[in-house]
Coordinates of C-alpha atoms in Angstrom, one line a residue:
Chain A
M1 CA -10.8 11.6 -47.3
I2 CA -13.4 9.3 -45.8
E3 CA -12.7 6.7 -48.5
E4 CA -9.1 6.7 -47.6
I5 CA -9.9 6.3 -43.9
R6 CA -12.3 3.4 -44.6
Q7 CA -9.8 1.8 -46.9
K8 CA -7.1 1.9 -44.3
A9 CA -9.4 0.6 -41.6
K10 CA -10.5 -2.2 -43.8
E11 CA -7.0 -3.1 -44.7
L12 CA -5.9 -3.2 -41.0
L13 CA -8.8 -5.2 -39.9
A14 CA -8.7 -7.7 -42.8
A15 CA -5.0 -8.3 -42.3
S16 CA -5.6 -8.6 -38.5
K17 CA -3.0 -5.9 -38.0
V18 CA -5.4 -4.4 -35.4
D19 CA -8.2 -5.9 -33.3
M20 CA -10.3 -2.7 -33.5
V21 CA -10.5 0.6 -35.2
I22 CA -11.8 3.6 -33.2
G23 CA -13.3 6.3 -35.4
Y24 CA -16.6 8.1 -35.9
R25 CA -20.0 7.1 -37.1
R26 CA -23.2 9.0 -37.7
S27 CA -25.6 9.3 -34.8
G28 CA -29.3 8.7 -35.1
D29 CA -30.1 12.4 -35.6
G30 CA -28.3 12.2 -39.0
V31 CA -26.0 15.1 -38.2
S32 CA -23.9 14.5 -35.1
T33 CA -21.3 11.8 -34.8
V34 CA -20.6 9.2 -32.1
P35 CA -17.4 7.3 -31.4
A36 CA -17.4 4.1 -33.4
F37 CA -15.6 0.9 -32.3
I38 CA -15.2 -1.2 -35.4
D39 CA -13.9 -4.8 -35.0
S40 CA -14.8 -6.2 -38.4
A41 CA -13.7 -5.2 -41.9
Q42 CA -17.4 -5.5 -43.0
D43 CA -18.4 -2.6 -40.8
V44 CA -15.9 0.0 -41.9
D45 CA -18.4 1.7 -44.2
S46 CA -20.2 3.1 -41.2
L47 CA -17.1 5.3 -40.6
V48 CA -17.6 9.0 -41.3
W49 CA -15.4 12.1 -41.3
D50 CA -16.6 15.7 -41.1
Q51 CA -16.6 18.8 -38.9
N52 CA -18.7 17.0 -36.3
C53 CA -15.9 14.5 -35.5
V54 CA -14.9 16.6 -32.5
Y55 CA -14.3 14.0 -29.8
N56 CA -10.8 13.2 -28.6
L57 CA -10.6 9.5 -29.3
A58 CA -7.3 9.1 -27.5
N59 CA -9.5 9.1 -24.4
Y60 CA -10.6 5.5 -25.2
L61 CA -7.2 4.0 -25.9
R62 CA -6.4 3.0 -22.3
E63 CA -9.5 0.9 -22.1
F64 CA -8.1 -1.9 -24.3
P65 CA -4.9 -3.0 -22.7
G66 CA -3.1 -5.7 -24.7
K67 CA -5.3 -5.1 -27.8
K68 CA -4.0 -3.7 -31.0
I69 CA -6.0 -0.6 -31.8
G70 CA -6.2 1.5 -34.9
V71 CA -7.3 5.1 -34.1
V72 CA -8.5 8.0 -36.3
A73 CA -6.5 10.9 -34.8
K74 CA -6.8 14.6 -35.5
G75 CA -4.0 16.9 -34.5
C76 CA -5.3 17.2 -30.9
D77 CA -5.9 13.5 -30.5
A78 CA -2.4 12.7 -31.7
R79 CA -0.9 15.2 -29.2
A80 CA -2.9 13.5 -26.5
I81 CA -1.5 10.1 -27.6
V82 CA 2.0 11.6 -27.4
V83 CA 1.5 12.6 -23.8
L84 CA 0.0 9.2 -22.9
L85 CA 3.0 7.5 -24.5
Q86 CA 5.4 9.9 -22.6
E87 CA 3.6 8.9 -19.4
N88 CA 3.8 5.2 -20.2
Q89 CA 0.0 4.7 -20.4
L90 CA 0.1 3.2 -23.9
E91 CA 2.2 0.7 -25.9
R92 CA 3.3 2.3 -29.1
E93 CA 3.5 -1.1 -30.9
N94 CA -0.2 -1.7 -30.1
L95 CA -1.3 1.4 -31.8
F96 CA -1.9 2.2 -35.5
I97 CA -2.5 5.9 -35.7
I98 CA -4.5 7.0 -38.7
G99 CA -3.6 10.7 -38.7
V100 CA -6.2 13.0 -40.3
E101 CA -5.5 16.5 -41.3
C102 CA -8.5 18.6 -40.1
G103 CA -10.2 21.8 -40.7
V104 CA -10.3 23.0 -44.3
T105 CA -13.6 24.7 -44.6
D106 CA -16.1 24.0 -42.0
I107 CA -14.6 23.6 -38.6
S108 CA -16.3 23.1 -35.3
E109 CA -16.4 26.0 -32.8
K110 CA -13.8 24.5 -30.4
C111 CA -11.3 24.3 -33.3
A112 CA -11.5 28.0 -34.2
A113 CA -8.2 29.0 -32.5
C114 CA -6.3 25.8 -33.1
P115 CA -3.0 26.4 -35.0
R116 CA -2.1 22.7 -35.3
T117 CA -4.1 20.5 -37.7
V118 CA -1.6 17.7 -38.5
S119 CA -0.9 14.8 -36.2
A120 CA 2.3 15.1 -34.3
I121 CA 2.6 11.3 -34.5
C122 CA 1.0 8.9 -36.9
D123 CA 1.5 5.8 -39.0
I124 CA -0.3 7.2 -42.0
L125 CA -1.4 10.8 -42.6
I126 CA -4.6 11.2 -44.6
K127 CA -4.6 14.7 -46.1
E128 CA -7.6 16.9 -46.9
K129 CA -7.8 17.4 -50.7
G130 CA -7.7 20.9 -52.0
R131 CA -6.4 22.2 -48.8
K132 CA -5.2 25.8 -48.8
S133 CA -2.0 26.5 -46.9
G134 CA -2.3 27.6 -43.3
A135 CA -4.2 26.4 -40.3
P136 CA -7.7 27.4 -39.3
G137 CA -6.5 29.3 -36.3
N138 CA -3.3 31.0 -35.3
E139 CA -1.2 31.3 -32.3
K140 CA -2.0 35.0 -31.7
D141 CA -5.7 34.3 -31.4
A142 CA -5.1 31.2 -29.3
Y143 CA -4.0 33.3 -26.3
A144 CA -6.3 36.3 -26.9
A145 CA -8.8 35.2 -24.2
V146 CA -6.0 34.4 -21.7
E147 CA -4.4 37.8 -22.3
A148 CA -7.7 39.6 -21.8
L149 CA -8.0 37.8 -18.4
E150 CA -4.5 38.6 -17.4
A151 CA -5.1 42.3 -18.1
R152 CA -7.9 42.4 -15.4
R153 CA -7.4 43.0 -11.8
A154 CA -7.1 40.0 -9.5
E155 CA -10.4 40.9 -7.7
E156 CA -12.1 41.1 -11.0
R157 CA -10.8 37.8 -12.1
L158 CA -11.9 36.2 -8.8
G159 CA -15.4 37.6 -9.3
L160 CA -15.5 36.2 -12.8
W161 CA -14.5 32.7 -11.8
R162 CA -16.8 32.9 -8.8
E163 CA -19.6 33.5 -11.2
E164 CA -18.5 30.7 -13.6
F165 CA -17.8 28.1 -10.9
S166 CA -21.1 28.8 -9.1
R167 CA -22.8 27.0 -12.0
C168 CA -20.6 23.9 -11.7
I169 CA -22.8 20.8 -11.1
R170 CA -19.8 18.5 -10.4
C171 CA -20.8 16.1 -13.1
Y172 CA -17.1 15.6 -13.9
A173 CA -17.8 15.6 -17.6
C174 CA -14.6 17.7 -17.9
R175 CA -12.6 14.9 -16.2
Q176 CA -14.2 12.0 -18.0
V177 CA -13.8 13.6 -21.4
C178 CA -10.1 14.3 -20.8
P179 CA -7.5 11.9 -22.1
M180 CA -5.1 13.2 -19.4
C181 CA -7.5 12.6 -16.5
Y182 CA -6.8 9.0 -15.8
C183 CA -5.9 8.8 -12.1
P184 CA -7.0 5.5 -10.8
K185 CA -8.7 7.3 -7.9
C186 CA -9.3 11.0 -8.7
V187 CA -8.7 13.4 -5.8
A188 CA -12.3 14.4 -6.1
D189 CA -13.5 10.8 -5.4
Q190 CA -11.3 10.2 -2.4
T191 CA -13.1 10.0 0.9
M192 CA -10.3 9.2 3.5
P193 CA -9.4 11.9 3.6
A194 CA -11.9 13.9 1.6
W195 CA -9.6 16.5 0.1
F196 CA -12.4 18.8 -0.7
S197 CA -16.2 19.1 -0.3
K198 CA -18.4 16.8 -2.4
A199 CA -21.2 19.4 -2.1
T200 CA -21.9 21.7 -5.0
S201 CA -20.7 24.6 -2.8
L202 CA -18.7 27.5 -4.3
E203 CA -15.6 26.4 -2.3
G204 CA -15.9 22.8 -3.3
N205 CA -16.4 23.8 -6.9
F206 CA -13.4 26.1 -6.8
A207 CA -11.2 23.4 -5.3
W208 CA -12.3 20.9 -7.9
N209 CA -11.8 23.1 -11.0
V210 CA -8.5 24.7 -9.8
T211 CA -7.0 21.4 -8.7
R212 CA -7.9 19.8 -12.1
A213 CA -6.3 22.8 -14.0
F214 CA -3.1 22.5 -12.0
H215 CA -2.9 18.7 -12.6
L216 CA -3.1 19.4 -16.3
A217 CA -0.2 22.0 -16.3
G218 CA 2.3 20.9 -18.9
R219 CA 0.1 18.0 -19.8
C220 CA -3.0 19.6 -21.4
V221 CA -2.9 19.4 -25.2
D222 CA -5.6 22.0 -25.7
C223 CA -8.1 19.7 -27.4
G224 CA -10.9 21.8 -25.9
E225 CA -13.0 18.8 -25.0
C226 CA -13.6 19.8 -21.3
E227 CA -15.0 23.1 -22.3
R228 CA -17.1 21.6 -25.1
A229 CA -18.5 18.9 -22.7
C230 CA -19.3 21.2 -19.8
P231 CA -23.1 21.4 -19.8
V232 CA -23.1 24.7 -17.9
G233 CA -20.6 26.5 -20.1
I234 CA -17.6 27.1 -17.8
P235 CA -14.7 28.4 -19.9
L236 CA -12.3 25.7 -18.7
R237 CA -10.1 26.1 -21.6
D238 CA -9.0 29.6 -20.4
L239 CA -7.6 28.0 -17.2
N240 CA -5.7 25.4 -19.2
K241 CA -4.5 27.9 -21.8
K242 CA -3.1 30.1 -19.0
L243 CA -1.0 27.2 -17.7
E244 CA -0.1 26.1 -21.2
K245 CA 1.2 29.7 -21.8
E246 CA 3.2 29.6 -18.5
A247 CA 4.8 26.3 -19.5
K248 CA 5.7 27.7 -22.9
E249 CA 7.1 31.0 -21.7
L250 CA 9.0 29.7 -18.7
Y251 CA 10.2 26.3 -19.9
K252 CA 9.7 26.4 -23.7
Y253 CA 7.6 23.3 -23.2
E254 CA 4.7 22.3 -25.4
A255 CA 2.7 19.3 -24.3
G256 CA 2.2 16.6 -26.9
S257 CA 4.9 17.7 -29.3
S258 CA 7.5 14.9 -28.7
V259 CA 7.3 11.4 -27.3
E260 CA 11.0 11.6 -26.5
A261 CA 10.7 14.8 -24.4
K262 CA 10.7 14.3 -20.7
P263 CA 7.3 15.4 -19.2
L264 CA 7.6 18.9 -17.8
F265 CA 7.0 17.8 -14.2
A266 CA 9.5 15.0 -14.5
S267 CA 12.4 17.2 -15.6
Y268 CA 14.5 19.6 -13.7
D269 CA 17.2 21.9 -14.8
K270 CA 19.3 24.1 -12.5
D271 CA 18.7 27.0 -14.8
D272 CA 14.9 26.7 -14.6
P273 CA 13.3 30.1 -13.8
K274 CA 12.7 30.5 -10.1
D275 CA 11.2 33.9 -9.8
F276 CA 7.7 32.5 -9.2
I277 CA 8.9 30.9 -6.0
K278 CA 8.1 33.5 -3.4
Chain B
M1 CA -60.3 28.4 -15.7
K2 CA -58.5 30.3 -18.5
K3 CA -57.8 33.9 -19.2
T4 CA -55.9 36.0 -21.7
V5 CA -53.2 38.1 -19.9
K6 CA -50.9 40.7 -21.2
K7 CA -47.2 39.8 -20.7
E8 CA -46.6 43.1 -18.8
A9 CA -49.4 42.2 -16.4
L10 CA -47.7 38.9 -15.6
I11 CA -44.4 40.6 -14.9
A12 CA -46.2 43.1 -12.7
L13 CA -47.7 40.2 -10.8
I14 CA -44.3 38.6 -10.3
E15 CA -42.9 41.9 -9.1
N16 CA -45.6 41.9 -6.5
L17 CA -45.2 38.3 -5.6
M18 CA -41.6 38.8 -4.7
K19 CA -42.6 40.8 -1.6
D20 CA -43.7 37.7 0.3
H21 CA -42.6 34.8 -1.9
E22 CA -39.4 33.2 -3.1
V23 CA -39.7 33.4 -6.9
V24 CA -37.8 31.0 -9.1
S25 CA -37.7 31.2 -12.8
P26 CA -35.6 30.4 -15.8
V27 CA -33.0 33.1 -16.4
E28 CA -31.0 33.6 -19.5
T29 CA -27.2 33.8 -19.0
A30 CA -25.5 35.2 -22.0
G31 CA -23.5 32.6 -23.9
K32 CA -24.1 29.9 -21.2
G33 CA -27.8 29.0 -21.7
V34 CA -30.9 29.2 -19.5
F35 CA -30.7 28.4 -15.8
Y36 CA -33.4 28.3 -13.1
R37 CA -32.5 31.0 -10.5
K38 CA -34.1 32.6 -7.5
I39 CA -34.8 36.0 -8.9
D40 CA -34.8 39.4 -7.4
K41 CA -36.0 41.4 -10.5
A42 CA -39.1 40.4 -12.3
K43 CA -37.6 41.5 -15.6
D44 CA -35.1 38.7 -15.3
V45 CA -37.8 36.1 -15.8
Y46 CA -37.2 34.2 -19.1
L47 CA -40.3 32.6 -20.6
G48 CA -39.0 32.1 -24.1
P49 CA -38.6 28.9 -26.1
A50 CA -35.1 27.8 -24.9
F51 CA -35.0 25.0 -22.3
A52 CA -33.2 25.3 -19.0
V53 CA -30.0 23.3 -18.9
E54 CA -30.8 21.8 -15.5
P55 CA -34.3 20.6 -14.9
V56 CA -36.4 22.0 -12.0
K57 CA -35.7 18.8 -10.1
K58 CA -32.9 20.5 -8.2
F59 CA -35.3 22.7 -6.2
F60 CA -37.0 19.5 -4.8
L61 CA -34.1 17.2 -4.6
H62 CA -31.1 19.4 -4.0
P63 CA -27.7 18.4 -5.6
S64 CA -26.3 18.4 -2.1
E65 CA -28.5 18.6 0.9
W66 CA -27.8 18.7 4.6
I67 CA -29.9 16.0 6.2
C68 CA -28.6 15.8 9.7
G69 CA -25.7 16.8 11.8
C70 CA -24.4 17.2 15.3
N71 CA -23.0 20.0 17.4
K72 CA -19.4 20.4 18.2
E73 CA -19.1 20.3 22.0
E74 CA -16.4 18.7 24.0
G75 CA -17.2 15.1 24.8
T76 CA -20.8 15.2 23.4
A77 CA -22.4 14.7 20.1
S78 CA -25.8 16.3 20.4
P79 CA -28.0 16.2 17.3
C80 CA -28.2 19.5 15.5
P81 CA -31.4 20.4 13.7
V82 CA -31.2 21.1 10.0
P83 CA -32.4 24.6 9.3
A84 CA -35.8 24.4 7.6
D85 CA -36.7 26.6 4.6
D86 CA -40.4 27.1 4.7
K87 CA -40.8 30.3 2.7
K88 CA -43.7 30.1 0.2
R89 CA -42.2 29.6 -3.3
V90 CA -43.5 30.1 -6.8
I91 CA -41.6 28.5 -9.7
F92 CA -42.3 29.9 -13.1
G93 CA -41.6 28.5 -16.5
V94 CA -41.6 24.8 -15.6
R95 CA -41.9 22.7 -18.8
P96 CA -44.4 19.8 -19.1
C97 CA -41.7 17.2 -19.1
E98 CA -40.1 18.6 -16.0
A99 CA -43.5 18.8 -14.1
R100 CA -44.2 15.3 -15.1
G101 CA -40.8 14.3 -13.8
L102 CA -41.9 15.6 -10.4
V103 CA -45.1 13.5 -10.6
L104 CA -42.9 10.5 -11.1
L105 CA -40.5 11.5 -8.3
D106 CA -43.6 11.8 -6.0
K107 CA -44.1 8.1 -6.4
I108 CA -40.7 7.5 -4.7
F109 CA -40.4 10.4 -2.2
A110 CA -44.0 11.2 -1.5
P111 CA -46.1 8.1 -2.2
D112 CA -49.9 8.3 -1.7
D113 CA -49.6 5.3 0.6
P114 CA -48.9 6.9 4.0
A115 CA -47.1 3.7 5.0
G116 CA -44.6 4.2 2.2
Y117 CA -41.3 6.1 2.6
Q118 CA -42.1 9.8 3.0
D119 CA -39.1 12.0 2.4
T120 CA -39.6 15.0 4.7
S121 CA -37.3 17.4 2.8
Y122 CA -38.8 16.5 -0.6
I123 CA -42.3 16.8 0.7
D124 CA -41.6 20.2 2.4
N125 CA -40.1 21.5 -0.9
R126 CA -43.1 20.2 -2.8
S127 CA -45.7 21.7 -0.4
R128 CA -44.2 25.1 -0.2
S129 CA -44.0 25.4 -4.0
V130 CA -46.5 26.5 -6.5
I131 CA -45.7 25.4 -10.0
V132 CA -46.6 27.7 -12.9
G133 CA -45.8 25.8 -16.0
L134 CA -45.0 27.0 -19.5
A135 CA -46.2 24.9 -22.4
C136 CA -43.6 24.3 -25.0
S137 CA -43.9 26.1 -28.3
V138 CA -40.7 25.0 -30.1
P139 CA -39.7 21.5 -29.1
D140 CA -36.1 20.5 -29.6
R141 CA -35.1 17.8 -32.1
T142 CA -34.0 15.7 -29.2
C143 CA -37.4 15.9 -27.5
F144 CA -39.5 12.7 -27.5
C145 CA -42.1 13.3 -24.8
V146 CA -45.1 12.3 -27.1
S147 CA -44.0 8.7 -27.5
L148 CA -43.7 8.4 -23.7
D149 CA -47.2 9.2 -22.9
G150 CA -46.4 12.9 -22.5
S151 CA -47.1 16.0 -24.5
P152 CA -45.4 19.4 -25.0
V153 CA -48.6 21.0 -23.9
E154 CA -49.7 18.8 -21.0
T155 CA -50.2 20.0 -17.4
R156 CA -49.7 17.1 -15.1
G157 CA -47.8 18.2 -12.0
M158 CA -48.6 21.9 -12.5
D159 CA -50.7 24.3 -10.5
A160 CA -51.2 26.7 -13.4
V161 CA -49.8 26.9 -16.9
L162 CA -48.9 29.6 -19.4
F163 CA -49.4 29.3 -23.1
D164 CA -47.4 31.8 -25.2
M165 CA -49.7 33.4 -27.7
G166 CA -47.4 36.1 -29.0
D167 CA -48.4 39.3 -27.4
N168 CA -50.3 37.6 -24.6
F169 CA -50.2 34.6 -22.4
I170 CA -53.2 32.4 -22.0
V171 CA -53.1 31.5 -18.3
E172 CA -54.9 28.3 -17.2
I173 CA -55.4 27.8 -13.5
L174 CA -55.4 24.2 -12.6
T175 CA -55.4 23.9 -8.8
E176 CA -56.4 25.9 -5.7
K177 CA -52.7 26.7 -5.2
G178 CA -52.5 28.0 -8.7
K179 CA -55.6 30.1 -8.0
S180 CA -54.0 31.6 -4.9
I181 CA -51.1 32.9 -7.0
L182 CA -52.6 33.8 -10.3
G183 CA -56.3 34.2 -9.4
S184 CA -56.0 38.0 -9.0
L185 CA -54.9 38.4 -12.7
P186 CA -57.6 40.4 -14.5
G187 CA -59.0 39.0 -17.8
T188 CA -61.2 36.6 -19.5
I189 CA -60.9 34.5 -22.6
D190 CA -63.0 34.8 -25.7
A191 CA -64.0 31.9 -28.0
G192 CA -61.6 33.0 -30.7
S193 CA -58.6 32.7 -28.3
E194 CA -59.8 29.3 -27.1
K195 CA -59.9 28.1 -30.6
A196 CA -56.5 29.6 -31.4
L197 CA -55.1 27.9 -28.3
E198 CA -56.4 24.5 -29.3
A199 CA -54.9 24.9 -32.8
A200 CA -51.6 25.9 -31.3
K201 CA -51.5 22.9 -29.0
E202 CA -52.2 20.5 -31.9
K203 CA -49.5 22.2 -34.0
T204 CA -46.9 21.9 -31.2
K205 CA -47.6 18.3 -30.6
K206 CA -46.8 17.6 -34.2
L207 CA -43.4 19.3 -33.9
V208 CA -42.2 16.5 -31.5
V209 CA -40.8 14.3 -34.2
K210 CA -38.5 12.0 -32.3
T211 CA -39.9 8.8 -31.1
V212 CA -38.8 5.9 -28.8
K213 CA -40.2 2.4 -29.1
A214 CA -39.1 1.0 -25.8
P215 CA -40.0 -2.6 -25.3
D216 CA -42.4 -3.4 -22.4
S217 CA -39.7 -5.4 -20.7
L218 CA -36.0 -5.5 -21.2
D219 CA -35.5 -8.7 -19.1
A220 CA -34.5 -10.9 -22.0
S221 CA -31.7 -8.6 -22.9
F222 CA -30.0 -8.5 -19.5
K223 CA -27.2 -10.9 -20.3
S224 CA -26.7 -9.7 -23.8
D225 CA -23.4 -8.4 -25.1
Y226 CA -25.5 -5.6 -26.6
W227 CA -24.9 -3.6 -23.3
K228 CA -21.2 -3.9 -23.7
K229 CA -21.4 -2.6 -27.3
V230 CA -23.6 0.3 -26.6
S231 CA -21.7 1.4 -23.5
L232 CA -18.3 1.4 -25.2
S233 CA -18.4 5.1 -26.0
C234 CA -19.9 6.1 -22.5
L235 CA -17.4 8.4 -20.7
S236 CA -18.7 7.6 -17.2
C237 CA -19.6 11.2 -16.4
G238 CA -22.6 12.5 -14.6
V239 CA -24.2 14.6 -17.3
C240 CA -27.1 12.3 -18.2
T241 CA -28.1 11.5 -14.6
Y242 CA -27.6 15.0 -13.1
L243 CA -29.5 16.7 -15.9
C244 CA -32.3 14.1 -15.9
P245 CA -35.7 15.3 -14.5
T246 CA -36.3 11.9 -12.9
C247 CA -32.9 10.4 -12.0
H248 CA -32.7 10.5 -8.2
C249 CA -29.9 8.2 -7.0
F250 CA -27.9 9.8 -4.2
D251 CA -24.9 9.1 -2.0
L252 CA -24.4 10.1 1.6
V253 CA -21.2 11.9 2.6
E254 CA -20.0 13.3 5.9
E255 CA -18.4 16.7 6.0
E256 CA -17.7 18.8 9.2
R257 CA -20.1 16.9 11.4
K258 CA -22.8 17.2 8.7
K259 CA -24.4 14.4 6.8
L260 CA -25.1 15.4 3.2
R261 CA -27.2 13.8 0.6
C262 CA -25.5 14.4 -2.7
Y263 CA -26.5 13.4 -6.3
D264 CA -24.9 10.2 -7.5
G265 CA -25.1 8.8 -10.9
C266 CA -25.0 5.2 -12.2
A267 CA -22.4 6.1 -14.9
F268 CA -19.7 6.9 -12.3
P269 CA -17.2 4.1 -11.8
D270 CA -17.6 4.3 -8.0
F271 CA -21.4 4.1 -8.2
T272 CA -22.3 1.0 -6.0
L273 CA -18.7 0.6 -5.0
E274 CA -18.9 -1.1 -1.6
T275 CA -16.6 -0.5 1.3
S276 CA -15.1 -4.0 0.9
G277 CA -13.9 -3.0 -2.6
E278 CA -16.5 -5.1 -4.3
N279 CA -18.5 -3.5 -7.0
P280 CA -21.5 -5.4 -8.4
R281 CA -21.4 -3.1 -11.4
P282 CA -17.7 -3.1 -12.2
T283 CA -17.7 -1.9 -15.8
K284 CA -19.5 0.6 -18.0
K285 CA -21.6 -2.3 -19.4
E286 CA -23.3 -3.0 -16.0
R287 CA -23.6 0.7 -15.2
Y288 CA -25.0 1.9 -18.5
R289 CA -27.4 -1.1 -18.5
Q290 CA -28.6 0.0 -15.1
R291 CA -29.5 3.4 -16.3
V292 CA -31.6 2.0 -19.2
F293 CA -33.2 -0.7 -17.1
H294 CA -34.1 1.8 -14.4
K295 CA -35.8 4.1 -16.9
F296 CA -37.5 1.5 -19.1
D297 CA -37.9 -1.6 -17.0
Y298 CA -37.5 -1.6 -13.2
F299 CA -39.6 1.5 -12.6
K300 CA -42.2 0.2 -15.0
K301 CA -42.4 -3.0 -13.0
N302 CA -42.8 -1.1 -9.7
F303 CA -44.9 1.8 -10.8
G304 CA -46.4 1.0 -14.1
E305 CA -44.7 3.8 -16.0
N306 CA -41.4 4.5 -17.7
L307 CA -39.0 6.7 -15.6
C308 CA -38.2 8.8 -18.7
V309 CA -40.2 11.8 -19.7
G310 CA -38.5 12.3 -23.1
C311 CA -37.0 15.7 -22.3
G312 CA -34.0 14.9 -24.4
R313 CA -31.4 16.5 -22.0
C314 CA -29.3 13.3 -21.8
I315 CA -29.0 13.3 -25.6
R316 CA -28.5 17.0 -26.0
F317 CA -25.8 17.2 -23.4
C318 CA -24.1 13.8 -23.6
P319 CA -20.5 14.8 -24.5
V320 CA -20.5 11.9 -27.1
K321 CA -24.1 12.0 -28.1
I322 CA -25.3 8.7 -26.8
D323 CA -29.0 8.4 -27.5
I324 CA -31.0 6.5 -24.9
S325 CA -34.0 6.3 -27.1
E326 CA -32.1 4.4 -29.7
V327 CA -30.4 2.2 -27.1
A328 CA -33.7 1.3 -25.4
A329 CA -35.5 0.6 -28.7
G330 CA -32.6 -1.5 -30.0
A331 CA -32.3 -3.8 -27.0
P332 CA -32.4 -7.5 -28.1
I333 CA -35.5 -8.9 -26.3
K334 CA -36.0 -12.0 -28.4

C-alpha cells in the first residue's frame, strides 16, 4: 500500500499537479509517525503508512490557501474534508485526495469502533491488499458508551463529568487537533466580553468543554482526535457521539457524508422535530 | 543520612503527617494516568514507576492564581487581600527531573540575589513545602535527562529522596526540612544495601537511552527556514508548555474584580498578541522557535543552563509527536 501512496505522491509532485503532499513519516523513536509535508518528488520515500498514522491531516489543509495540496486521507480525514468543503473552507480543485482504506489487522485504539474505513470523497482510493470484508468496528459498538451514559441518572452523569472536567488543564489540544475548530477567534480566547472564565476552575472547564461539544453538533465526524490528544484522558468523544446520535435520530443527518448536503445548522424544514423545544 | 524503611512504615508515617500537614502525592486514576493530588488517605499514595501526567510545577506556579483584587463597594475600589495558604505541606513522589525543574524556576521567581525579582506567591509555596523525591527506576523511552546534565537518580531540589528497593525503600535525608518530616522513621542501613543501592543507581542511569545534542548557541539559526519546516506540524496547543516542568510564561486576566495569573504558552496563536493587533510572533514558525530558543539558548545566556530537564513530557504528550530533542539538535548553526 505504501508503495502505491509513494508512487502517487511522486507522480503528483513530479508533474506539478500539487505543490505539496501531506502524509505521514516515521518519527525519531522509530515507531510513532509525524505529519509529513513533502514538496519534492525526491522526498516521497520518507512517507509511511501503518496503524500509527492516526492524525487527522484534514486539520492542516486550511493553512495553505491558494496552494494545490495532495493529502493522504483515511475515512475520517475524508469526512472532515467533506465538512470543510460544505462550509466553504477549502477549494475542491486545489485538493488531490489520496484516499486510503484503513484498518485491516492492526488498528489503533481510537479506531476500534469506527465502522467507516473508506474515504467518502477521494481522487484515488488505495486499497489494503488481502482485506477481509467488513469494517473493524460496527455501528452497534459505536454507540455503546453513549447508551451506557444515557441509562444513568442525570445527577450521576453530572457527577461523572464533574470528575472528568476537574482534570481539564485548558491546553486546548482538543480544539487545536480538531479540523472543525477553525473559528478565527475562539469563544474561549475572547476577552471583551470574556464569555467564560480563563481559570482552570470547574465552572470554566465545564463551560469550555460543553460549548465546544455543542459547536460540533452535526459537524463532528468522529475522528476521535480530541480524545486521543487530551493529555488528561477526558472522554470527549462520548460528548460528541451523543450529539452525533441526536443528529442522526432526529434529522437523519450524518456529518461528512456528502459535500452537496446542506450543513445541519444551515438547513430548516417545517417538519423538523420540535419536541426538544420546551 | 540513609536508612532502609519498610513500605508500610512509610505509609503509616504519611497517615500521621496528614494530621497537621497538607500531603500531596501522585495518585493513580484508573485509565487516565497518574496525577498529583492533595490526599486524604495515605493508601492513595502512588509511588510506582509511572510518571505523573502534569509535573509538580503546578503546586508552585498555579495554573491560575489570584494575585490581587478589589472589594465591591459602591463608589470605592478598596484593595482586597489575597487569601494566603500557609499550611505546611509535604509533597511525595517528586521525580528528579521535576525537582530540578523547581531549581531552575527558583532562578526566575526566587533568585539568590535579593535585589532580583522575588515572587511572593512562588516563594511562599516553596517555603511551606517539603519535597520528598522518588528516584526513577524505569525511565520512559522519551526521557533524556542524562544528556542535559541530569540523572534519573539525582537529588537536586529535594529535601529527602526515596529509592524503591522492592520490599523496602531506602530513604535518604538531604536537608533539615527533610529531617523534620522523615527523621522519626526508624531504621539504619547496612553495607549490603548501600552497595545494592549504588548498583541500582548505575543500572537506572544506563536505562536512559535517548540523548539530545543541543548546540551551545542557536543564534546562527534564528533566520533559517528550518523553523518554518519544523513547525509545520505544530498544532498550536498548550500541551508542551503546560506539561513542561520549567515553562513559566503567564498571562494576566481580570475576572470579577480579581486579577488572575494564568498559564500561557508560546504555541498559542494569541501568545504575545498585543492590544494594537500587532503580534511580533505572528506564525507558528516564530512561536515554535521561541520555545526551542527559550529552552536551549536564551535561558542558557542568562543563567548558564538549559531550561529543559529532559523529562520527555512534551514528546510523550504532543498530539503529533514533535520531538524537541531532535529539533534542537538539528538546528542549522553553521
